[in-house]
Short mmCIF file of C-alpha atoms in Angstrom, two decimals:
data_model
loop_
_atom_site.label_atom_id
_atom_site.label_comp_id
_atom_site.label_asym_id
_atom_site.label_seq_id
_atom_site.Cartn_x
_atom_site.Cartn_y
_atom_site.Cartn_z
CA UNK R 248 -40.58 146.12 -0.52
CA UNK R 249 -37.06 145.21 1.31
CA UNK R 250 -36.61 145.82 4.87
CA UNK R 251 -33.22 147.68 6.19
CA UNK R 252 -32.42 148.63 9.10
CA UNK R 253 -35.37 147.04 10.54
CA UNK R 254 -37.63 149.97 8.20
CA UNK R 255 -40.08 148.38 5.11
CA UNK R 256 -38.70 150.30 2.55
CA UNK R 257 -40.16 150.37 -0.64
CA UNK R 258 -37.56 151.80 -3.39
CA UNK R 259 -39.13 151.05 -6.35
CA UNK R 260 -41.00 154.52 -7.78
CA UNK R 261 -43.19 153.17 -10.07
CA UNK R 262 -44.37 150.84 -6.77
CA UNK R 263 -44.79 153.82 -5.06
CA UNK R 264 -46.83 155.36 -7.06
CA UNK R 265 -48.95 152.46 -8.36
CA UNK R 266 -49.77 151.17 -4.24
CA UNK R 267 -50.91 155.17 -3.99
CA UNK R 268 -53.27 154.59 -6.93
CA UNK R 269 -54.36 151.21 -6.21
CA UNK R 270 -55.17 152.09 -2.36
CA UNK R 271 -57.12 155.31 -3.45
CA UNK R 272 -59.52 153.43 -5.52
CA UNK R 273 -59.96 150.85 -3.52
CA UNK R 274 -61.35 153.26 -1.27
CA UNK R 275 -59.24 152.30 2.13
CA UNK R 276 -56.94 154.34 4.33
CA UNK R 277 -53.72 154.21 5.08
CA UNK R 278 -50.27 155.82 5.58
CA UNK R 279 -46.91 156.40 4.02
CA UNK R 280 -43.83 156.97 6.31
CA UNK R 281 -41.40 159.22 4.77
CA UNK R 282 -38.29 157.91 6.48
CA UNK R 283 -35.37 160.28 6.97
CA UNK R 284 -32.17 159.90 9.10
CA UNK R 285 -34.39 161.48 12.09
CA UNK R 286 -36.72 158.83 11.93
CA UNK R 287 -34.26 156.00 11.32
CA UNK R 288 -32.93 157.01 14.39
CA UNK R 289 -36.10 157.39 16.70
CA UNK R 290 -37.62 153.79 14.76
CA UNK R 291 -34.64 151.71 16.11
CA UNK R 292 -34.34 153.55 19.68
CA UNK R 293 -37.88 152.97 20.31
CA UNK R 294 -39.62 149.53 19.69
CA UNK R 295 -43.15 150.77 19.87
CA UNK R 296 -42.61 154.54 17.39
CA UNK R 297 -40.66 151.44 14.94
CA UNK R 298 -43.90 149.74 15.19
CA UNK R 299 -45.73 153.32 14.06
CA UNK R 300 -43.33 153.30 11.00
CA UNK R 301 -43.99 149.63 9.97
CA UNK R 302 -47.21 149.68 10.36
CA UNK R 303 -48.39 151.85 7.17
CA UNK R 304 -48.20 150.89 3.69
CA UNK R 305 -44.18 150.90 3.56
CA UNK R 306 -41.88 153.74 3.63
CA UNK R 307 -40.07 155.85 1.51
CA UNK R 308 -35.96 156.81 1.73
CA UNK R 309 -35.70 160.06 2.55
CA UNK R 310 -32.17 160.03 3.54
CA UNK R 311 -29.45 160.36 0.71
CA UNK R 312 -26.83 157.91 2.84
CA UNK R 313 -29.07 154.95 3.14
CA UNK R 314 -28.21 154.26 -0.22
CA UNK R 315 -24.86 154.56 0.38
CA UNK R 316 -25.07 152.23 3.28
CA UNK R 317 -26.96 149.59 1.11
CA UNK R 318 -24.81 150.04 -1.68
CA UNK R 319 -21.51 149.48 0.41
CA UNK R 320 -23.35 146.58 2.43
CA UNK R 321 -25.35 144.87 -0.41
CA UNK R 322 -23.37 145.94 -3.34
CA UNK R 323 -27.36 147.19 -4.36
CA UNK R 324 -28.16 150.28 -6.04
CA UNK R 325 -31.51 152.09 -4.79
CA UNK R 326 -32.15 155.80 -4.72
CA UNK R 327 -33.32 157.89 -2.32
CA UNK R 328 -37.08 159.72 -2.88
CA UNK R 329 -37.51 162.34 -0.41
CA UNK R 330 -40.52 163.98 1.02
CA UNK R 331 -40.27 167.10 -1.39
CA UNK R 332 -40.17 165.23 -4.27
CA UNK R 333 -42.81 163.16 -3.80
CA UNK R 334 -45.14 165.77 -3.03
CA UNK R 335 -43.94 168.25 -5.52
CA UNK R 336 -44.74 164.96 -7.67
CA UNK R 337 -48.18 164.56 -6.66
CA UNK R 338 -49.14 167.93 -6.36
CA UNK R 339 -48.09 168.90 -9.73
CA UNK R 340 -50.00 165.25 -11.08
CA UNK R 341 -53.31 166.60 -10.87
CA UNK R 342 -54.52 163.64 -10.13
CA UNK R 343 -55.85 163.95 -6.19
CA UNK R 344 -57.91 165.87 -4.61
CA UNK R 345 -55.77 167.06 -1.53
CA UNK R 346 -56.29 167.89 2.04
CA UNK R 347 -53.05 169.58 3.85
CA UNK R 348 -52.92 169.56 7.40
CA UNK R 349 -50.47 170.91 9.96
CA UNK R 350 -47.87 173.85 10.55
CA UNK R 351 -48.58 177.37 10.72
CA UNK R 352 -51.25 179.35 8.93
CA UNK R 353 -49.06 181.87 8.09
CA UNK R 354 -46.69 179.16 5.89
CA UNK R 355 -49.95 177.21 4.69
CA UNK R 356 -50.94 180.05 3.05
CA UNK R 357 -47.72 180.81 1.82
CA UNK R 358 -47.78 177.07 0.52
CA UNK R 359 -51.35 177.41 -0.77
CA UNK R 360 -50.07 179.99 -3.31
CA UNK R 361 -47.00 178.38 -4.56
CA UNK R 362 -48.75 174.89 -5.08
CA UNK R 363 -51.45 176.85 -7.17
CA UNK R 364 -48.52 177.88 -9.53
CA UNK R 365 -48.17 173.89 -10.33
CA UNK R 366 -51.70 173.24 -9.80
CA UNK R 367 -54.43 175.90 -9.67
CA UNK R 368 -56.73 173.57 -8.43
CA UNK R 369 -55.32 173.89 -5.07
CA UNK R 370 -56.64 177.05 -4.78
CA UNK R 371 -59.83 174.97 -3.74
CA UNK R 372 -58.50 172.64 -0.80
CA UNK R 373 -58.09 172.82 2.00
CA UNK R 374 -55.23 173.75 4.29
CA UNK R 375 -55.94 173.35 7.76
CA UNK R 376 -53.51 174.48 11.15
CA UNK R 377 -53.64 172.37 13.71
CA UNK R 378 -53.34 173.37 17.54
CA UNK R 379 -49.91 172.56 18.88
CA UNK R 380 -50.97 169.42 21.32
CA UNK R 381 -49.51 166.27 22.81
CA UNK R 382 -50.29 163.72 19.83
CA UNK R 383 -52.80 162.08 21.80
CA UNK R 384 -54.52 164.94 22.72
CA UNK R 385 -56.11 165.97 18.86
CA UNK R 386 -59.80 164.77 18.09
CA UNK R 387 -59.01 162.45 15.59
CA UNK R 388 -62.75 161.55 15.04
CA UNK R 389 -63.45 165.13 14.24
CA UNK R 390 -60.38 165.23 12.28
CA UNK R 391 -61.78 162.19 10.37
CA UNK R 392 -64.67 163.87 9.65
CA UNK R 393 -63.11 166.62 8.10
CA UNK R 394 -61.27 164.89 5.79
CA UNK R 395 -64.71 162.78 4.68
CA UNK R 396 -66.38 165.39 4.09
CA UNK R 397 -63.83 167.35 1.80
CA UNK R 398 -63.59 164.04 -0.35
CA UNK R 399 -59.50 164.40 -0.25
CA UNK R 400 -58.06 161.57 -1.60
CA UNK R 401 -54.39 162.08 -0.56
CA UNK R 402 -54.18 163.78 3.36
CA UNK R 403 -50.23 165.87 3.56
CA UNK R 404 -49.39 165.96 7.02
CA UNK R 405 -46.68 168.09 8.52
CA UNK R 406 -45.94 168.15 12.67
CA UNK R 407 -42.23 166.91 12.62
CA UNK R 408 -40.99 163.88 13.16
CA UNK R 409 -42.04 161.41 15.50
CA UNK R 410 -45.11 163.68 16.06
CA UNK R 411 -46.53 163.11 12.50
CA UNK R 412 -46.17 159.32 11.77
CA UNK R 413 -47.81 158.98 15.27
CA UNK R 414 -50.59 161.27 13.97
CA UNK R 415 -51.31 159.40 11.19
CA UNK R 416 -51.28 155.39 13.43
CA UNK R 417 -53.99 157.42 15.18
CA UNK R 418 -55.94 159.14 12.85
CA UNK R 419 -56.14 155.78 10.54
CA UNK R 420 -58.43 154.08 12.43
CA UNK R 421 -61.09 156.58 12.24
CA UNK R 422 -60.82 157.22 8.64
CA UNK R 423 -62.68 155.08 6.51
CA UNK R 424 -60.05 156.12 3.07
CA UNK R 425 -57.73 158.38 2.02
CA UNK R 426 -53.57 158.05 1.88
CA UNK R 427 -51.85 160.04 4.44
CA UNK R 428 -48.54 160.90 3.70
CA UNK R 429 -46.22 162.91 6.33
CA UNK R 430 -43.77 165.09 4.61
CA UNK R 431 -42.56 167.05 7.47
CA UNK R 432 -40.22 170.09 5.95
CA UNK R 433 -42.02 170.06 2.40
CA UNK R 434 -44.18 172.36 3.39
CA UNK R 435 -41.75 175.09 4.71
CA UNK R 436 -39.70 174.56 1.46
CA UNK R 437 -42.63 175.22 -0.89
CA UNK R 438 -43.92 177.84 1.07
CA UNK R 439 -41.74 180.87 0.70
CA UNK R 440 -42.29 182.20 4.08
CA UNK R 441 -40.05 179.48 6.35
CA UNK R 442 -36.76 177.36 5.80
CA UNK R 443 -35.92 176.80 2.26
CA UNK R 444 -34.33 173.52 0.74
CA UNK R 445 -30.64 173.04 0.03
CA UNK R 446 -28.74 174.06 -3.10
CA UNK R 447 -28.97 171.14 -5.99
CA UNK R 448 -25.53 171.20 -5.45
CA UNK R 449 -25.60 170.32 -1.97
CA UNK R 450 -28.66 167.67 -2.52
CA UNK R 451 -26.44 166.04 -5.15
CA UNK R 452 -23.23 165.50 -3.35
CA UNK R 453 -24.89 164.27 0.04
CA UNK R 454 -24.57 167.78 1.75
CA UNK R 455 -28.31 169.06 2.35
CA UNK R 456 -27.67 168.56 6.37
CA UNK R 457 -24.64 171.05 6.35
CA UNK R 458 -27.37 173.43 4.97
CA UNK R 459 -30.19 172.54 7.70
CA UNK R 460 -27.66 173.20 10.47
CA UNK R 461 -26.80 176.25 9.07
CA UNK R 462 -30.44 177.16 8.76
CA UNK R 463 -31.75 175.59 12.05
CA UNK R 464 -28.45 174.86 14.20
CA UNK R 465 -29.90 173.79 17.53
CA UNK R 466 -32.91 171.84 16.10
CA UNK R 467 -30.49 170.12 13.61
CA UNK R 468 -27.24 169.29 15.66
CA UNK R 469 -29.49 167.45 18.14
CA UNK R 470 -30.77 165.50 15.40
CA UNK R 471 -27.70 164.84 13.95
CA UNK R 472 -26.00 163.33 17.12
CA UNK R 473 -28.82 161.23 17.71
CA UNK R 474 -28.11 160.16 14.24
CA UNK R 475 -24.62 159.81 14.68
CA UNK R 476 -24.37 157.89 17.87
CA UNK R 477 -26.85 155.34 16.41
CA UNK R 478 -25.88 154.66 13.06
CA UNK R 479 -22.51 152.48 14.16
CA UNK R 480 -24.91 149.74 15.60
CA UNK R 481 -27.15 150.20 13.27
CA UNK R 482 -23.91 149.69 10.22
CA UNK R 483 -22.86 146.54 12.11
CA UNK R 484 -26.31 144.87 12.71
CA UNK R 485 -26.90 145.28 8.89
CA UNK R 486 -23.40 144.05 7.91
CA UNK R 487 -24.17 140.94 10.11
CA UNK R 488 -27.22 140.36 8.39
CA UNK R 489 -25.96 141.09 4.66
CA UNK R 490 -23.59 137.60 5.71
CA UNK R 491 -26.62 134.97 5.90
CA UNK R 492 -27.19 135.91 1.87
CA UNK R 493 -25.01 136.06 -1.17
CA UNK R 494 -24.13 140.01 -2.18
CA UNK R 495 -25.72 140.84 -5.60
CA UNK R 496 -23.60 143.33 -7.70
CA UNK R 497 -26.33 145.81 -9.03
#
């Protein structure tokens, strides 16, 4: 793991995917931040939701410019691994028994038949709405209990950023295992009823949030100016801190 931007990245797939393994057998719980520019953002304008992000196993880079950033800065190469990906990934693994929580019923059922196309045994877990609530307001115990008693090894959770990670710090200490792993717009994109994911052209030359704001314009331009007006400091603070150690050409 390498921390960026003040975020416990971990880059490294095969690390990814091998902690995921590791921590299901072991029988513990715990949670994976999926760390996109919105969350960036809130992490380092809030002390104690950068705490929230920390404070799981390590997160992933969702965003396609933080590369860019570390490459330009570090003169290191790392890729991003979004939250689509990695779910389409483990989904389509067959390897976990799955619990997905969040979102509308109307999309989870749209997402319960598309995952079945990549893995029919989804057709028996569970997907589970949850009310729309203050964060602090869900029964976690009860929550806890749900996921026990299904057996679900890997828990998906989508309610938006900050909401989700949030979700998760509080859900963790009432669950005695299972990896939760918020993937916030996944499930709209696999579903087939909601907001679909950007053109592999778009993906591939950095472009995805020209399609989100075209897609969701008032939801997305806020996020994008929060974005925006942090990311100087953020540029300079890193660029200071690349000084106190020799740049590595990848």
């Amino acid at each position: 793991m390498q921390t960026y931007f003040n975020i416990r990245y971990e880059f490294d797939r095969k690390a990814v995917w091998e902690r995921i393994d590791r921590q299901v057998k072991e029988g513990k719980a715990d949670y994976i931040c999926v760390a996109d520019g919105v969350i960036l953002d809130h992490a380092n304008r809030n002390p104690e939701y950068l705490k929230v992000v920390n404070g799981g196993m390590f997160a992933i880079c969702d965003s396609s410019y933080v590369p860019l950033y570390l490459k330009w800065i570090y003169g290191k190469r790392y890729e991003q691994y979004c939250g689509s990906q990695i779910f389409r990934d483990i989904v389509a693994g067959r390897k976990y028994r799955m619990i997905f929580m969040g979102t509308s019923q109307e999309t989870l059922d749209g997402l319960q038949n598309r995952l079945a196309e990549m893995n029919p045994e989804v057709k028996g877990m569970k997907f589970i709405e949850l009310p729309f609530r203050k964060v602090e307001d869900f029964d976690y115990p009860e929550i806890a209990r749900t996921i026990e008693e299904d057996g679900a090894d890997i828990v998906w959770v989508a309610l938006g950023a900050p909401k989700q990670e949030i979700f998760m710090s509080l859900l963790k200490p009432h669950l005695k295992r299972g990896v939760m792993i918020a993937v916030g717009a996944a499930f709209k994109f696999y579903s087939g009823t909601d907001v679909q994911r950007a053109p592999e052209w778009m993906v591939k030359h950095h472009l995805e949030f020209v399609h989100r704001i075209y897609k969701e314009p008032k939801k997305q331009l806020k996020r994008c100016w929060g974005i925006v007006s942090t990311l100087p400091g953020l540029l300079w603070g890193e660029w200071r801190r690349s000084k106190k150690q020799p740049k590595v050409r990848a």
